[in-house]
């Protein structure tokens, strides 16, 4: 029997909510029209912890079934078709398999086609290739639509090969961490451009990596990714390094080839050209009703519309017209205990939302929306105002000294190990300071937080190795400064009786 680690909840108590500024939020008339998956379970068509979803051009839906360590494919009508991963067939072998009838949960592995902590899935525009980001194996794997393994790439993924970037097609192994071109450190979001190029976000390297459809490395881009460059947005093709900041998560590519990246660490969406040139941002602070806090996943359809999920404060899905111009928002409501982990356009004017806590993917019909705002002719020019004397500049008062982390963040005791896997992180609001927001990371992976009477961060540890955990929390004050603290834990071995 395969042992499962229990779920852990990190609870952060915080008495502050970040309000959206500007005009009121338009509530979309999204309508739930169906669900994919029944669970939790591991049989054919069941899901346990779905975290990512994408839709092929024929309407087939591909789901990252995280706890079951596999990819699940549903047909255009929502019927289960197949699943693939290591040892997913009841009565089958112990290697990579594709199951269509009597299926079960897979297990982690690093051979060709196997995964350890798959994060994202993306389908090519022609529907002939399915790509997945494999966090535990530090590589990207490519499959055919029927699940057949095609190739994988990353650093040192070929047994008996070198220790540089490699592509394997038959015999594969887990890759290793690195910062050079083609190396992958915590690959997460993935998208395929109309050209067939594959874009992958790396949350540890803080950058976006670009590959051809067959896995050849093209470039990386982000802030300070060129070891011989400056400190701004850069592209790199040879001597590369991990980026400075950015915390990229979801990624999508428009029909014109522009790359949109959701940056929860920066609280906006970044626009790049197909070649990685920085083009600007949208949905950042001060965008009124379009202000997004912790944008996590993003998708674009053929018409240029954009959907973005928000993973902090209230759980919302933001919808933009081509441009992008803000259109409306949509709340997943109380049925989503942990918010929407991913959203993807269907090819039939619908949207699919991964619901991890309910072990299903929900389909919604999109509303027609209010459309773009009417064009209002500009008013007649007013006479120029009389000149006024320049105001005397007022020197702002100096900022108070930043409080110590222990005065804001209260972590559990620093024992060498903890027997409990349920513990709390408490936030204080020191006198003279106000808290704006907080983010929590577990083993380098962002944990979604909620607000209300308390801020919670549900964490699923069943797929994490060795029982060692690093918890990092960053609290942002209203003046923009941050206070951080980190603590490492490992779980104690149970006492024998």
PDB file of C-alpha atoms in Angstrom, residues 173-283:
ATOM      1  CA  UNK A 173      16.702  10.371 -15.478  1.00  0.00           C
ATOM      2  CA  UNK A 174      16.012  13.252 -13.097  1.00  0.00           C
ATOM      3  CA  UNK A 175      17.710  16.518 -13.990  1.00  0.00           C
ATOM      4  CA  UNK A 176      19.752  18.657 -11.626  1.00  0.00           C
ATOM      5  CA  UNK A 177      19.539  22.298 -10.549  1.00  0.00           C
ATOM      6  CA  UNK A 178      21.383  24.954 -12.505  1.00  0.00           C
ATOM      7  CA  UNK A 179      21.250  28.510 -13.792  1.00  0.00           C
ATOM      8  CA  UNK A 180      22.797  28.195 -17.254  1.00  0.00           C
ATOM      9  CA  UNK A 181      20.685  28.362 -20.399  1.00  0.00           C
ATOM     10  CA  UNK A 182      18.298  25.386 -20.494  1.00  0.00           C
ATOM     11  CA  UNK A 183      18.694  24.537 -16.807  1.00  0.00           C
ATOM     12  CA  UNK A 184      15.436  24.427 -14.843  1.00  0.00           C
ATOM     13  CA  UNK A 185      14.976  25.204 -11.139  1.00  0.00           C
ATOM     14  CA  UNK A 186      11.387  24.659 -10.026  1.00  0.00           C
ATOM     15  CA  UNK A 187       9.755  24.792 -13.466  1.00  0.00           C
ATOM     16  CA  UNK A 188       6.135  25.784 -12.938  1.00  0.00           C
ATOM     17  CA  UNK A 189       3.998  27.562 -15.552  1.00  0.00           C
ATOM     18  CA  UNK A 190       4.159  26.487 -19.196  1.00  0.00           C
ATOM     19  CA  UNK A 191       2.627  27.755 -22.454  1.00  0.00           C
ATOM     20  CA  UNK A 192       3.019  27.093 -26.164  1.00  0.00           C
ATOM     21  CA  UNK A 193       3.199  29.951 -28.680  1.00  0.00           C
ATOM     22  CA  UNK A 194       1.553  29.923 -32.137  1.00  0.00           C
ATOM     23  CA  UNK A 195       5.089  29.362 -33.487  1.00  0.00           C
ATOM     24  CA  UNK A 196       5.343  26.152 -31.441  1.00  0.00           C
ATOM     25  CA  UNK A 197       7.977  27.562 -29.069  1.00  0.00           C
ATOM     26  CA  UNK A 198       7.558  26.534 -25.432  1.00  0.00           C
ATOM     27  CA  UNK A 199       7.816  29.086 -22.582  1.00  0.00           C
ATOM     28  CA  UNK A 200       8.469  27.897 -19.000  1.00  0.00           C
ATOM     29  CA  UNK A 201       8.508  29.960 -15.788  1.00  0.00           C
ATOM     30  CA  UNK A 202      11.114  29.109 -13.141  1.00  0.00           C
ATOM     31  CA  UNK A 203      10.083  30.239  -9.672  1.00  0.00           C
ATOM     32  CA  UNK A 204      13.514  29.667  -8.077  1.00  0.00           C
ATOM     33  CA  UNK A 205      15.565  31.117 -10.960  1.00  0.00           C
ATOM     34  CA  UNK A 206      13.055  34.011 -11.247  1.00  0.00           C
ATOM     35  CA  UNK A 207      13.003  33.947 -15.049  1.00  0.00           C
ATOM     36  CA  UNK A 208      11.274  32.621 -18.166  1.00  0.00           C
ATOM     37  CA  UNK A 209      12.978  29.991 -20.329  1.00  0.00           C
ATOM     38  CA  UNK A 210      12.166  29.644 -24.026  1.00  0.00           C
ATOM     39  CA  UNK A 211      12.616  26.414 -26.003  1.00  0.00           C
ATOM     40  CA  UNK A 212      11.727  25.192 -29.481  1.00  0.00           C
ATOM     41  CA  UNK A 213       8.898  22.692 -29.943  1.00  0.00           C
ATOM     42  CA  UNK A 214      11.456  19.872 -29.817  1.00  0.00           C
ATOM     43  CA  UNK A 215      13.237  21.094 -26.685  1.00  0.00           C
ATOM     44  CA  UNK A 216      16.216  23.040 -28.027  1.00  0.00           C
ATOM     45  CA  UNK A 217      17.147  25.949 -25.764  1.00  0.00           C
ATOM     46  CA  UNK A 218      16.508  29.414 -27.268  1.00  0.00           C
ATOM     47  CA  UNK A 219      16.935  32.001 -24.487  1.00  0.00           C
ATOM     48  CA  UNK A 220      16.001  33.062 -20.954  1.00  0.00           C
ATOM     49  CA  UNK A 221      14.622  36.461 -20.000  1.00  0.00           C
ATOM     50  CA  UNK A 222      13.745  38.345 -16.842  1.00  0.00           C
ATOM     51  CA  UNK A 223      15.410  40.824 -14.507  1.00  0.00           C
ATOM     52  CA  UNK A 224      19.233  40.535 -14.300  1.00  0.00           C
ATOM     53  CA  UNK A 225      19.500  37.109 -16.002  1.00  0.00           C
ATOM     54  CA  UNK A 226      22.703  37.879 -17.942  1.00  0.00           C
ATOM     55  CA  UNK A 227      25.775  37.302 -15.759  1.00  0.00           C
ATOM     56  CA  UNK A 228      27.623  40.044 -17.646  1.00  0.00           C
ATOM     57  CA  UNK A 229      24.694  42.453 -17.877  1.00  0.00           C
ATOM     58  CA  UNK A 230      23.120  45.085 -15.670  1.00  0.00           C
ATOM     59  CA  UNK A 231      20.230  44.858 -13.243  1.00  0.00           C
ATOM     60  CA  UNK A 232      17.180  45.522 -15.434  1.00  0.00           C
ATOM     61  CA  UNK A 233      15.106  43.293 -17.724  1.00  0.00           C
ATOM     62  CA  UNK A 234      17.441  41.275 -19.957  1.00  0.00           C
ATOM     63  CA  UNK A 235      17.585  38.357 -22.363  1.00  0.00           C
ATOM     64  CA  UNK A 236      20.371  35.783 -22.323  1.00  0.00           C
ATOM     65  CA  UNK A 237      21.420  33.029 -24.735  1.00  0.00           C
ATOM     66  CA  UNK A 238      24.849  31.953 -23.455  1.00  0.00           C
ATOM     67  CA  UNK A 239      26.251  32.895 -20.030  1.00  0.00           C
ATOM     68  CA  UNK A 240      23.063  33.080 -17.980  1.00  0.00           C
ATOM     69  CA  UNK A 241      22.173  33.214 -14.298  1.00  0.00           C
ATOM     70  CA  UNK A 242      19.141  33.174 -12.030  1.00  0.00           C
ATOM     71  CA  UNK A 243      17.088  36.371 -12.087  1.00  0.00           C
ATOM     72  CA  UNK A 244      17.057  38.956  -9.320  1.00  0.00           C
ATOM     73  CA  UNK A 245      13.326  39.228  -8.575  1.00  0.00           C
ATOM     74  CA  UNK A 246      10.011  38.696 -10.292  1.00  0.00           C
ATOM     75  CA  UNK A 247       8.630  35.432  -8.879  1.00  0.00           C
ATOM     76  CA  UNK A 248       7.005  34.341 -12.183  1.00  0.00           C
ATOM     77  CA  UNK A 249       4.076  31.909 -11.971  1.00  0.00           C
ATOM     78  CA  UNK A 250       1.538  31.454 -14.787  1.00  0.00           C
ATOM     79  CA  UNK A 251       2.432  32.185 -18.417  1.00  0.00           C
ATOM     80  CA  UNK A 252       0.472  32.443 -21.670  1.00  0.00           C
ATOM     81  CA  UNK A 253       1.179  33.566 -25.246  1.00  0.00           C
ATOM     82  CA  UNK A 254      -1.137  35.690 -27.404  1.00  0.00           C
ATOM     83  CA  UNK A 255      -1.913  35.061 -31.049  1.00  0.00           C
ATOM     84  CA  UNK A 256       0.536  37.851 -31.918  1.00  0.00           C
ATOM     85  CA  UNK A 257       3.294  36.107 -29.962  1.00  0.00           C
ATOM     86  CA  UNK A 258       3.371  38.397 -26.903  1.00  0.00           C
ATOM     87  CA  UNK A 259       4.206  36.571 -23.674  1.00  0.00           C
ATOM     88  CA  UNK A 260       2.133  37.429 -20.568  1.00  0.00           C
ATOM     89  CA  UNK A 261       3.559  36.354 -17.192  1.00  0.00           C
ATOM     90  CA  UNK A 262       1.661  36.479 -13.879  1.00  0.00           C
ATOM     91  CA  UNK A 263       4.002  37.751 -11.153  1.00  0.00           C
ATOM     92  CA  UNK A 264       2.534  37.210  -7.650  1.00  0.00           C
ATOM     93  CA  UNK A 265       5.651  38.679  -6.060  1.00  0.00           C
ATOM     94  CA  UNK A 266       5.225  41.934  -7.990  1.00  0.00           C
ATOM     95  CA  UNK A 267       1.395  42.005  -7.987  1.00  0.00           C
ATOM     96  CA  UNK A 268       1.034  42.611 -11.732  1.00  0.00           C
ATOM     97  CA  UNK A 269       1.126  40.907 -15.126  1.00  0.00           C
ATOM     98  CA  UNK A 270       4.278  41.479 -17.209  1.00  0.00           C
ATOM     99  CA  UNK A 271       4.250  41.706 -21.008  1.00  0.00           C
ATOM    100  CA  UNK A 272       7.213  40.524 -23.091  1.00  0.00           C
ATOM    101  CA  UNK A 273       7.772  40.199 -26.810  1.00  0.00           C
ATOM    102  CA  UNK A 274       8.257  36.739 -28.309  1.00  0.00           C
ATOM    103  CA  UNK A 275      12.019  37.365 -28.037  1.00  0.00           C
ATOM    104  CA  UNK A 276      11.862  38.354 -24.356  1.00  0.00           C
ATOM    105  CA  UNK A 277      11.946  42.161 -24.649  1.00  0.00           C
ATOM    106  CA  UNK A 278      10.105  43.892 -21.786  1.00  0.00           C
ATOM    107  CA  UNK A 279       6.958  45.659 -23.064  1.00  0.00           C
ATOM    108  CA  UNK A 280       5.253  46.794 -19.859  1.00  0.00           C
ATOM    109  CA  UNK A 281       2.798  45.633 -17.194  1.00  0.00           C
ATOM    110  CA  UNK A 282      -0.907  45.735 -16.438  1.00  0.00           C
ATOM    111  CA  UNK A 283      -3.284  45.022 -13.542  1.00  0.00           C
TER     112      UNK A 283
END
